[in-house]
C-alpha cells in the first residue's frame, strides 16, 4: 500500500520538488520497516513465515526443538514475550541512533565500493575470530562468502539455501530412518499420496521459476 500511495502523490504540482521526492521515498520505506515486525505474527501463531527473515528464524527455532504456532505462547512465554520486548527495544534504539547519525550513514553510502567492502570484510573477520579464536572459522566464512557471491552473480536467492543448510542434518536422519524401515527400498519415498503431491508441486514450481527466468532473459535480449 505505501508504494502505490507514494506514486499517486506524484501527480501534483510539487512533482519536481525535493520535499515531494522525500515523501515519495519515505512512504514505501516506512511501510517496509513496519512490515518487518508484523511478519512475526503469522510465524508465531500459525507457523507460516511472512518473509525471508522470519523463514530463517523459524528454521532456527525448529532446529532448537521449538515448534512455532500457539505452543510457544503456552510452553515458552519467556521466549515469546522476550522477543516482543526486544522488538520494542530495537525500535527505541534505532530511533536514538538513526536520528543523530543519519548524516553519517548517508556519507558512508557515498564511499566507493573498493574502500567500503574491505572495511566490512575486516570487521567480519574480527567478529568471527573474537568469538571462537579459530582460524578454521575464518576459512569457513571465506568459503560461504564465495558461495554467496556465486549465488548472487547467478541471481539465485539465498533464502532457500539457509533452511537447506540448517535442516540438512534432520533430512538425512529421516531419510536414513525411512530406508532402514523399508530395508533399503527407495519405493517408500513415493508410496504416500502426500509425498507424490509434494513432488508434483515442487516440480511445477521449478518449471515455473525456470520459465519466468527464461522469459525475462529473452525480454532483456530483445531490448538490446
PDB file of C-alpha atoms in Angstrom:
ATOM      1  CA  UNK A   1       0.000   0.000   0.000  1.00  0.00           C
ATOM      2  CA  UNK A   2       2.673   2.638   0.765  1.00  0.00           C
ATOM      3  CA  UNK A   3       4.283   2.207  -2.669  1.00  0.00           C
ATOM      4  CA  UNK A   4       1.153   2.937  -4.765  1.00  0.00           C
ATOM      5  CA  UNK A   5       0.185   5.692  -2.338  1.00  0.00           C
ATOM      6  CA  UNK A   6       3.528   7.381  -2.809  1.00  0.00           C
ATOM      7  CA  UNK A   7       3.169   7.118  -6.576  1.00  0.00           C
ATOM      8  CA  UNK A   8      -0.281   8.693  -6.508  1.00  0.00           C
ATOM      9  CA  UNK A   9       1.174  11.731  -4.786  1.00  0.00           C
ATOM     10  CA  UNK A  10       3.482  12.298  -7.738  1.00  0.00           C
ATOM     11  CA  UNK A  11       0.557  13.663  -9.759  1.00  0.00           C
ATOM     12  CA  UNK A  12       0.555  17.128  -8.154  1.00  0.00           C
ATOM     13  CA  UNK A  13       2.373  20.376  -8.906  1.00  0.00           C
ATOM     14  CA  UNK A  14       5.130  19.525  -6.456  1.00  0.00           C
ATOM     15  CA  UNK A  15       6.400  16.625  -8.545  1.00  0.00           C
ATOM     16  CA  UNK A  16       9.846  18.147  -9.072  1.00  0.00           C
ATOM     17  CA  UNK A  17      10.398  19.481  -5.561  1.00  0.00           C
ATOM     18  CA  UNK A  18      12.821  17.843  -3.158  1.00  0.00           C
ATOM     19  CA  UNK A  19      10.219  17.699  -0.377  1.00  0.00           C
ATOM     20  CA  UNK A  20       7.786  15.764  -2.536  1.00  0.00           C
ATOM     21  CA  UNK A  21      10.565  13.395  -3.622  1.00  0.00           C
ATOM     22  CA  UNK A  22      11.434  12.764   0.027  1.00  0.00           C
ATOM     23  CA  UNK A  23       7.789  11.987   0.808  1.00  0.00           C
ATOM     24  CA  UNK A  24       7.598   9.543  -2.095  1.00  0.00           C
ATOM     25  CA  UNK A  25      10.657   7.691  -0.795  1.00  0.00           C
ATOM     26  CA  UNK A  26       9.631   7.824   2.864  1.00  0.00           C
ATOM     27  CA  UNK A  27       6.223   6.213   2.273  1.00  0.00           C
ATOM     28  CA  UNK A  28       7.407   2.811   0.931  1.00  0.00           C
ATOM     29  CA  UNK A  29      10.404   2.752   3.295  1.00  0.00           C
ATOM     30  CA  UNK A  30       8.178   3.360   6.326  1.00  0.00           C
ATOM     31  CA  UNK A  31       5.848   0.579   5.167  1.00  0.00           C
ATOM     32  CA  UNK A  32       8.798  -1.758   4.662  1.00  0.00           C
ATOM     33  CA  UNK A  33      10.095  -1.128   8.181  1.00  0.00           C
ATOM     34  CA  UNK A  34       6.625  -1.517   9.698  1.00  0.00           C
ATOM     35  CA  UNK A  35       6.062  -4.844   7.927  1.00  0.00           C
ATOM     36  CA  UNK A  36       9.250  -6.384   9.322  1.00  0.00           C
ATOM     37  CA  UNK A  37       7.724  -6.748  12.795  1.00  0.00           C
ATOM     38  CA  UNK A  38       4.300  -7.769  11.513  1.00  0.00           C
ATOM     39  CA  UNK A  39       5.729 -10.778   9.702  1.00  0.00           C
ATOM     40  CA  UNK A  40       6.449 -12.375  13.084  1.00  0.00           C
ATOM     41  CA  UNK A  41       2.723 -12.698  13.843  1.00  0.00           C
ATOM     42  CA  UNK A  42       1.904 -15.466  11.312  1.00  0.00           C
ATOM     43  CA  UNK A  43       5.150 -17.262  12.153  1.00  0.00           C
ATOM     44  CA  UNK A  44       4.462 -17.413  15.899  1.00  0.00           C
ATOM     45  CA  UNK A  45       0.723 -18.087  15.679  1.00  0.00           C
ATOM     46  CA  UNK A  46       0.346 -20.212  12.528  1.00  0.00           C
ATOM     47  CA  UNK A  47       3.855 -21.429  11.769  1.00  0.00           C
ATOM     48  CA  UNK A  48       3.789 -19.625   8.404  1.00  0.00           C
ATOM     49  CA  UNK A  49       6.739 -17.255   7.849  1.00  0.00           C
ATOM     50  CA  UNK A  50       5.783 -13.874   6.484  1.00  0.00           C
ATOM     51  CA  UNK A  51       9.172 -13.043   4.979  1.00  0.00           C
ATOM     52  CA  UNK A  52      12.561 -14.493   4.204  1.00  0.00           C
ATOM     53  CA  UNK A  53      13.934 -13.320   7.551  1.00  0.00           C
ATOM     54  CA  UNK A  54      11.151 -14.985   9.543  1.00  0.00           C
ATOM     55  CA  UNK A  55      11.625 -18.148   7.468  1.00  0.00           C
ATOM     56  CA  UNK A  56      15.228 -18.310   8.657  1.00  0.00           C
ATOM     57  CA  UNK A  57      14.081 -17.602  12.236  1.00  0.00           C
ATOM     58  CA  UNK A  58      11.527 -20.411  12.014  1.00  0.00           C
ATOM     59  CA  UNK A  59      14.153 -22.856  10.824  1.00  0.00           C
ATOM     60  CA  UNK A  60      16.389 -21.880  13.741  1.00  0.00           C
ATOM     61  CA  UNK A  61      13.529 -22.375  16.199  1.00  0.00           C
ATOM     62  CA  UNK A  62      12.778 -25.809  14.741  1.00  0.00           C
ATOM     63  CA  UNK A  63      16.453 -26.740  14.941  1.00  0.00           C
ATOM     64  CA  UNK A  64      16.265 -25.913  18.667  1.00  0.00           C
ATOM     65  CA  UNK A  65      13.198 -28.191  19.031  1.00  0.00           C
ATOM     66  CA  UNK A  66      10.883 -25.191  19.384  1.00  0.00           C
ATOM     67  CA  UNK A  67       7.780 -25.603  17.256  1.00  0.00           C
ATOM     68  CA  UNK A  68       6.105 -22.355  16.153  1.00  0.00           C
ATOM     69  CA  UNK A  69       2.322 -21.917  16.244  1.00  0.00           C
ATOM     70  CA  UNK A  70       0.496 -21.227  19.525  1.00  0.00           C
ATOM     71  CA  UNK A  71       2.550 -23.728  21.546  1.00  0.00           C
ATOM     72  CA  UNK A  72       5.401 -21.284  22.367  1.00  0.00           C
ATOM     73  CA  UNK A  73       2.896 -18.931  23.992  1.00  0.00           C
ATOM     74  CA  UNK A  74       1.910 -21.689  26.411  1.00  0.00           C
ATOM     75  CA  UNK A  75       5.180 -23.524  26.945  1.00  0.00           C
ATOM     76  CA  UNK A  76       7.798 -20.796  26.397  1.00  0.00           C
ATOM     77  CA  UNK A  77       6.159 -17.486  27.285  1.00  0.00           C
ATOM     78  CA  UNK A  78       9.521 -16.004  28.299  1.00  0.00           C
ATOM     79  CA  UNK A  79      10.873 -16.562  24.797  1.00  0.00           C
ATOM     80  CA  UNK A  80       7.860 -15.083  23.002  1.00  0.00           C
ATOM     81  CA  UNK A  81       7.412 -12.041  25.206  1.00  0.00           C
ATOM     82  CA  UNK A  82      11.161 -11.537  25.292  1.00  0.00           C
ATOM     83  CA  UNK A  83      11.122 -11.417  21.504  1.00  0.00           C
ATOM     84  CA  UNK A  84       8.298  -8.866  21.533  1.00  0.00           C
ATOM     85  CA  UNK A  85      10.110  -6.771  24.142  1.00  0.00           C
ATOM     86  CA  UNK A  86      13.278  -6.947  22.029  1.00  0.00           C
ATOM     87  CA  UNK A  87      11.345  -5.521  19.081  1.00  0.00           C
ATOM     88  CA  UNK A  88      10.206  -2.534  21.146  1.00  0.00           C
ATOM     89  CA  UNK A  89      13.724  -2.016  22.491  1.00  0.00           C
ATOM     90  CA  UNK A  90      15.208  -2.286  18.994  1.00  0.00           C
ATOM     91  CA  UNK A  91      12.840   0.385  17.673  1.00  0.00           C
ATOM     92  CA  UNK A  92      13.784   2.741  20.505  1.00  0.00           C
ATOM     93  CA  UNK A  93      17.494   2.132  19.903  1.00  0.00           C
ATOM     94  CA  UNK A  94      17.076   2.683  16.167  1.00  0.00           C
ATOM     95  CA  UNK A  95      15.342   5.981  16.839  1.00  0.00           C
ATOM     96  CA  UNK A  96      18.053   7.093  19.243  1.00  0.00           C
ATOM     97  CA  UNK A  97      20.872   6.136  16.845  1.00  0.00           C
ATOM     98  CA  UNK A  98      19.433   6.906  13.417  1.00  0.00           C
ATOM     99  CA  UNK A  99      18.159  10.429  14.044  1.00  0.00           C
ATOM    100  CA  UNK A 100      21.502  11.945  15.132  1.00  0.00           C
ATOM    101  CA  UNK A 101      23.623   9.747  12.846  1.00  0.00           C
ATOM    102  CA  UNK A 102      21.612   9.846   9.622  1.00  0.00           C
ATOM    103  CA  UNK A 103      24.087  12.281   8.109  1.00  0.00           C
ATOM    104  CA  UNK A 104      26.995   9.939   8.838  1.00  0.00           C
ATOM    105  CA  UNK A 105      25.137   6.965   7.346  1.00  0.00           C
ATOM    106  CA  UNK A 106      24.416   8.821   4.109  1.00  0.00           C
ATOM    107  CA  UNK A 107      28.079   9.816   3.812  1.00  0.00           C
ATOM    108  CA  UNK A 108      29.120   6.189   4.341  1.00  0.00           C
ATOM    109  CA  UNK A 109      26.918   5.153   1.416  1.00  0.00           C
ATOM    110  CA  UNK A 110      28.754   7.609  -0.795  1.00  0.00           C
ATOM    111  CA  UNK A 111      32.062   5.809  -0.174  1.00  0.00           C
ATOM    112  CA  UNK A 112      33.365   3.833  -3.165  1.00  0.00           C
ATOM    113  CA  UNK A 113      32.913   0.070  -3.031  1.00  0.00           C
ATOM    114  CA  UNK A 114      36.641  -0.594  -3.265  1.00  0.00           C
ATOM    115  CA  UNK A 115      37.024   1.203   0.076  1.00  0.00           C
ATOM    116  CA  UNK A 116      33.798   0.150   1.839  1.00  0.00           C
ATOM    117  CA  UNK A 117      33.901  -3.582   1.115  1.00  0.00           C
ATOM    118  CA  UNK A 118      37.377  -4.219   2.623  1.00  0.00           C
ATOM    119  CA  UNK A 119      36.220  -2.466   5.808  1.00  0.00           C
ATOM    120  CA  UNK A 120      33.158  -4.717   6.014  1.00  0.00           C
ATOM    121  CA  UNK A 121      35.280  -7.841   5.431  1.00  0.00           C
ATOM    122  CA  UNK A 122      37.806  -6.762   8.058  1.00  0.00           C
ATOM    123  CA  UNK A 123      35.073  -6.188  10.670  1.00  0.00           C
ATOM    124  CA  UNK A 124      33.599  -9.602   9.812  1.00  0.00           C
ATOM    125  CA  UNK A 125      36.969 -11.283  10.282  1.00  0.00           C
ATOM    126  CA  UNK A 126      37.436  -9.584  13.649  1.00  0.00           C
ATOM    127  CA  UNK A 127      33.949 -10.584  14.805  1.00  0.00           C
ATOM    128  CA  UNK A 128      34.335 -14.241  13.790  1.00  0.00           C
ATOM    129  CA  UNK A 129      37.802 -14.652  15.284  1.00  0.00           C
ATOM    130  CA  UNK A 130      36.920 -12.852  18.529  1.00  0.00           C
ATOM    131  CA  UNK A 131      34.119 -15.372  19.202  1.00  0.00           C
ATOM    132  CA  UNK A 132      35.894 -18.677  18.548  1.00  0.00           C
ATOM    133  CA  UNK A 133      39.632 -17.811  18.232  1.00  0.00           C
ATOM    134  CA  UNK A 134      39.781 -20.438  15.468  1.00  0.00           C
ATOM    135  CA  UNK A 135      41.332 -19.978  12.056  1.00  0.00           C
ATOM    136  CA  UNK A 136      39.071 -22.729  10.715  1.00  0.00           C
ATOM    137  CA  UNK A 137      36.025 -20.491  11.229  1.00  0.00           C
ATOM    138  CA  UNK A 138      37.695 -17.821   9.121  1.00  0.00           C
ATOM    139  CA  UNK A 139      38.144 -20.272   6.241  1.00  0.00           C
ATOM    140  CA  UNK A 140      34.512 -21.369   6.644  1.00  0.00           C
ATOM    141  CA  UNK A 141      33.411 -17.742   6.389  1.00  0.00           C
ATOM    142  CA  UNK A 142      35.537 -17.228   3.275  1.00  0.00           C
ATOM    143  CA  UNK A 143      34.093 -20.374   1.679  1.00  0.00           C
ATOM    144  CA  UNK A 144      30.497 -19.430   2.371  1.00  0.00           C
ATOM    145  CA  UNK A 145      31.215 -15.877   1.266  1.00  0.00           C
ATOM    146  CA  UNK A 146      32.472 -17.205  -2.066  1.00  0.00           C
ATOM    147  CA  UNK A 147      29.372 -19.391  -2.397  1.00  0.00           C
ATOM    148  CA  UNK A 148      27.124 -16.423  -1.602  1.00  0.00           C
ATOM    149  CA  UNK A 149      28.931 -14.288  -4.188  1.00  0.00           C
ATOM    150  CA  UNK A 150      28.477 -17.001  -6.820  1.00  0.00           C
ATOM    151  CA  UNK A 151      24.768 -17.319  -5.995  1.00  0.00           C
ATOM    152  CA  UNK A 152      24.367 -13.550  -6.210  1.00  0.00           C
ATOM    153  CA  UNK A 153      26.050 -13.490  -9.625  1.00  0.00           C
ATOM    154  CA  UNK A 154      23.813 -16.337 -10.805  1.00  0.00           C
ATOM    155  CA  UNK A 155      20.756 -14.457  -9.468  1.00  0.00           C
ATOM    156  CA  UNK A 156      19.830 -17.301  -7.101  1.00  0.00           C
ATOM    157  CA  UNK A 157      18.002 -16.373  -3.896  1.00  0.00           C
ATOM    158  CA  UNK A 158      19.870 -17.052  -0.661  1.00  0.00           C
ATOM    159  CA  UNK A 159      16.687 -17.614   1.367  1.00  0.00           C
ATOM    160  CA  UNK A 160      16.191 -21.310   0.400  1.00  0.00           C
ATOM    161  CA  UNK A 161      19.882 -22.032   0.959  1.00  0.00           C
ATOM    162  CA  UNK A 162      19.835 -21.186   4.674  1.00  0.00           C
ATOM    163  CA  UNK A 163      16.947 -23.566   5.577  1.00  0.00           C
ATOM    164  CA  UNK A 164      18.643 -26.234   3.475  1.00  0.00           C
ATOM    165  CA  UNK A 165      21.848 -25.905   5.474  1.00  0.00           C
ATOM    166  CA  UNK A 166      20.075 -25.848   8.818  1.00  0.00           C
ATOM    167  CA  UNK A 167      17.653 -28.694   8.088  1.00  0.00           C
ATOM    168  CA  UNK A 168      20.030 -30.834   6.038  1.00  0.00           C
ATOM    169  CA  UNK A 169      21.086 -32.981   9.008  1.00  0.00           C
ATOM    170  CA  UNK A 170      17.468 -33.680  10.009  1.00  0.00           C
ATOM    171  CA  UNK A 171      16.593 -34.583   6.429  1.00  0.00           C
ATOM    172  CA  UNK A 172      19.479 -37.060   6.246  1.00  0.00           C
ATOM    173  CA  UNK A 173      18.478 -38.657   9.555  1.00  0.00           C
ATOM    174  CA  UNK A 174      14.853 -39.057   8.465  1.00  0.00           C
ATOM    175  CA  UNK A 175      15.908 -40.431   5.083  1.00  0.00           C
ATOM    176  CA  UNK A 176      18.163 -42.955   6.804  1.00  0.00           C
ATOM    177  CA  UNK A 177      15.315 -43.924   9.140  1.00  0.00           C
ATOM    178  CA  UNK A 178      12.883 -44.380   6.239  1.00  0.00           C
ATOM    179  CA  UNK A 179      15.326 -46.545   4.286  1.00  0.00           C
ATOM    180  CA  UNK A 180      16.020 -48.582   7.405  1.00  0.00           C
ATOM    181  CA  UNK A 181      12.302 -49.245   7.835  1.00  0.00           C
ATOM    182  CA  UNK A 182      11.893 -50.262   4.174  1.00  0.00           C
ATOM    183  CA  UNK A 183      15.003 -52.403   4.109  1.00  0.00           C
ATOM    184  CA  UNK A 184      16.859 -50.103   1.729  1.00  0.00           C
ATOM    185  CA  UNK A 185      13.965 -49.885  -0.760  1.00  0.00           C
ATOM    186  CA  UNK A 186      13.573 -46.348  -2.188  1.00  0.00           C
ATOM    187  CA  UNK A 187       9.957 -47.073  -3.144  1.00  0.00           C
ATOM    188  CA  UNK A 188       8.946 -45.941   0.325  1.00  0.00           C
ATOM    189  CA  UNK A 189       9.591 -42.362  -0.770  1.00  0.00           C
ATOM    190  CA  UNK A 190       6.832 -42.468  -3.424  1.00  0.00           C
ATOM    191  CA  UNK A 191       4.205 -44.715  -1.837  1.00  0.00           C
ATOM    192  CA  UNK A 192       2.392 -41.929   0.005  1.00  0.00           C
ATOM    193  CA  UNK A 193      -0.124 -39.753  -1.814  1.00  0.00           C
ATOM    194  CA  UNK A 194       1.011 -36.737   0.195  1.00  0.00           C
ATOM    195  CA  UNK A 195       4.595 -37.302  -0.935  1.00  0.00           C
ATOM    196  CA  UNK A 196       3.505 -37.534  -4.577  1.00  0.00           C
ATOM    197  CA  UNK A 197       1.568 -34.267  -4.262  1.00  0.00           C
ATOM    198  CA  UNK A 198       4.604 -32.557  -2.715  1.00  0.00           C
ATOM    199  CA  UNK A 199       6.844 -33.849  -5.514  1.00  0.00           C
ATOM    200  CA  UNK A 200       4.376 -32.637  -8.151  1.00  0.00           C
ATOM    201  CA  UNK A 201       4.025 -29.170  -6.618  1.00  0.00           C
ATOM    202  CA  UNK A 202       7.796 -28.861  -6.284  1.00  0.00           C
ATOM    203  CA  UNK A 203       8.297 -29.833  -9.924  1.00  0.00           C
ATOM    204  CA  UNK A 204       5.670 -27.320 -11.057  1.00  0.00           C
ATOM    205  CA  UNK A 205       7.303 -24.555  -9.049  1.00  0.00           C
ATOM    206  CA  UNK A 206      10.714 -25.376 -10.518  1.00  0.00           C
ATOM    207  CA  UNK A 207       9.320 -25.359 -14.060  1.00  0.00           C
ATOM    208  CA  UNK A 208       7.510 -22.086 -13.390  1.00  0.00           C
ATOM    209  CA  UNK A 209      10.647 -20.479 -11.977  1.00  0.00           C
ATOM    210  CA  UNK A 210      12.720 -21.652 -14.945  1.00  0.00           C
ATOM    211  CA  UNK A 211      10.088 -20.403 -17.396  1.00  0.00           C
ATOM    212  CA  UNK A 212       9.917 -16.965 -15.789  1.00  0.00           C
ATOM    213  CA  UNK A 213      13.711 -16.680 -15.761  1.00  0.00           C
ATOM    214  CA  UNK A 214      13.918 -17.725 -19.415  1.00  0.00           C
ATOM    215  CA  UNK A 215      11.184 -15.250 -20.375  1.00  0.00           C
ATOM    216  CA  UNK A 216      12.932 -12.392 -18.590  1.00  0.00           C
ATOM    217  CA  UNK A 217      16.256 -13.184 -20.247  1.00  0.00           C
ATOM    218  CA  UNK A 218      14.585 -13.192 -23.656  1.00  0.00           C
ATOM    219  CA  UNK A 219      12.871  -9.873 -22.946  1.00  0.00           C
ATOM    220  CA  UNK A 220      16.178  -8.366 -21.843  1.00  0.00           C
ATOM    221  CA  UNK A 221      17.877  -9.658 -25.005  1.00  0.00           C
ATOM    222  CA  UNK A 222      15.049  -8.227 -27.130  1.00  0.00           C
ATOM    223  CA  UNK A 223      15.510  -4.771 -25.576  1.00  0.00           C
ATOM    224  CA  UNK A 224      19.174  -4.844 -26.513  1.00  0.00           C
TER     225      UNK A 224
END
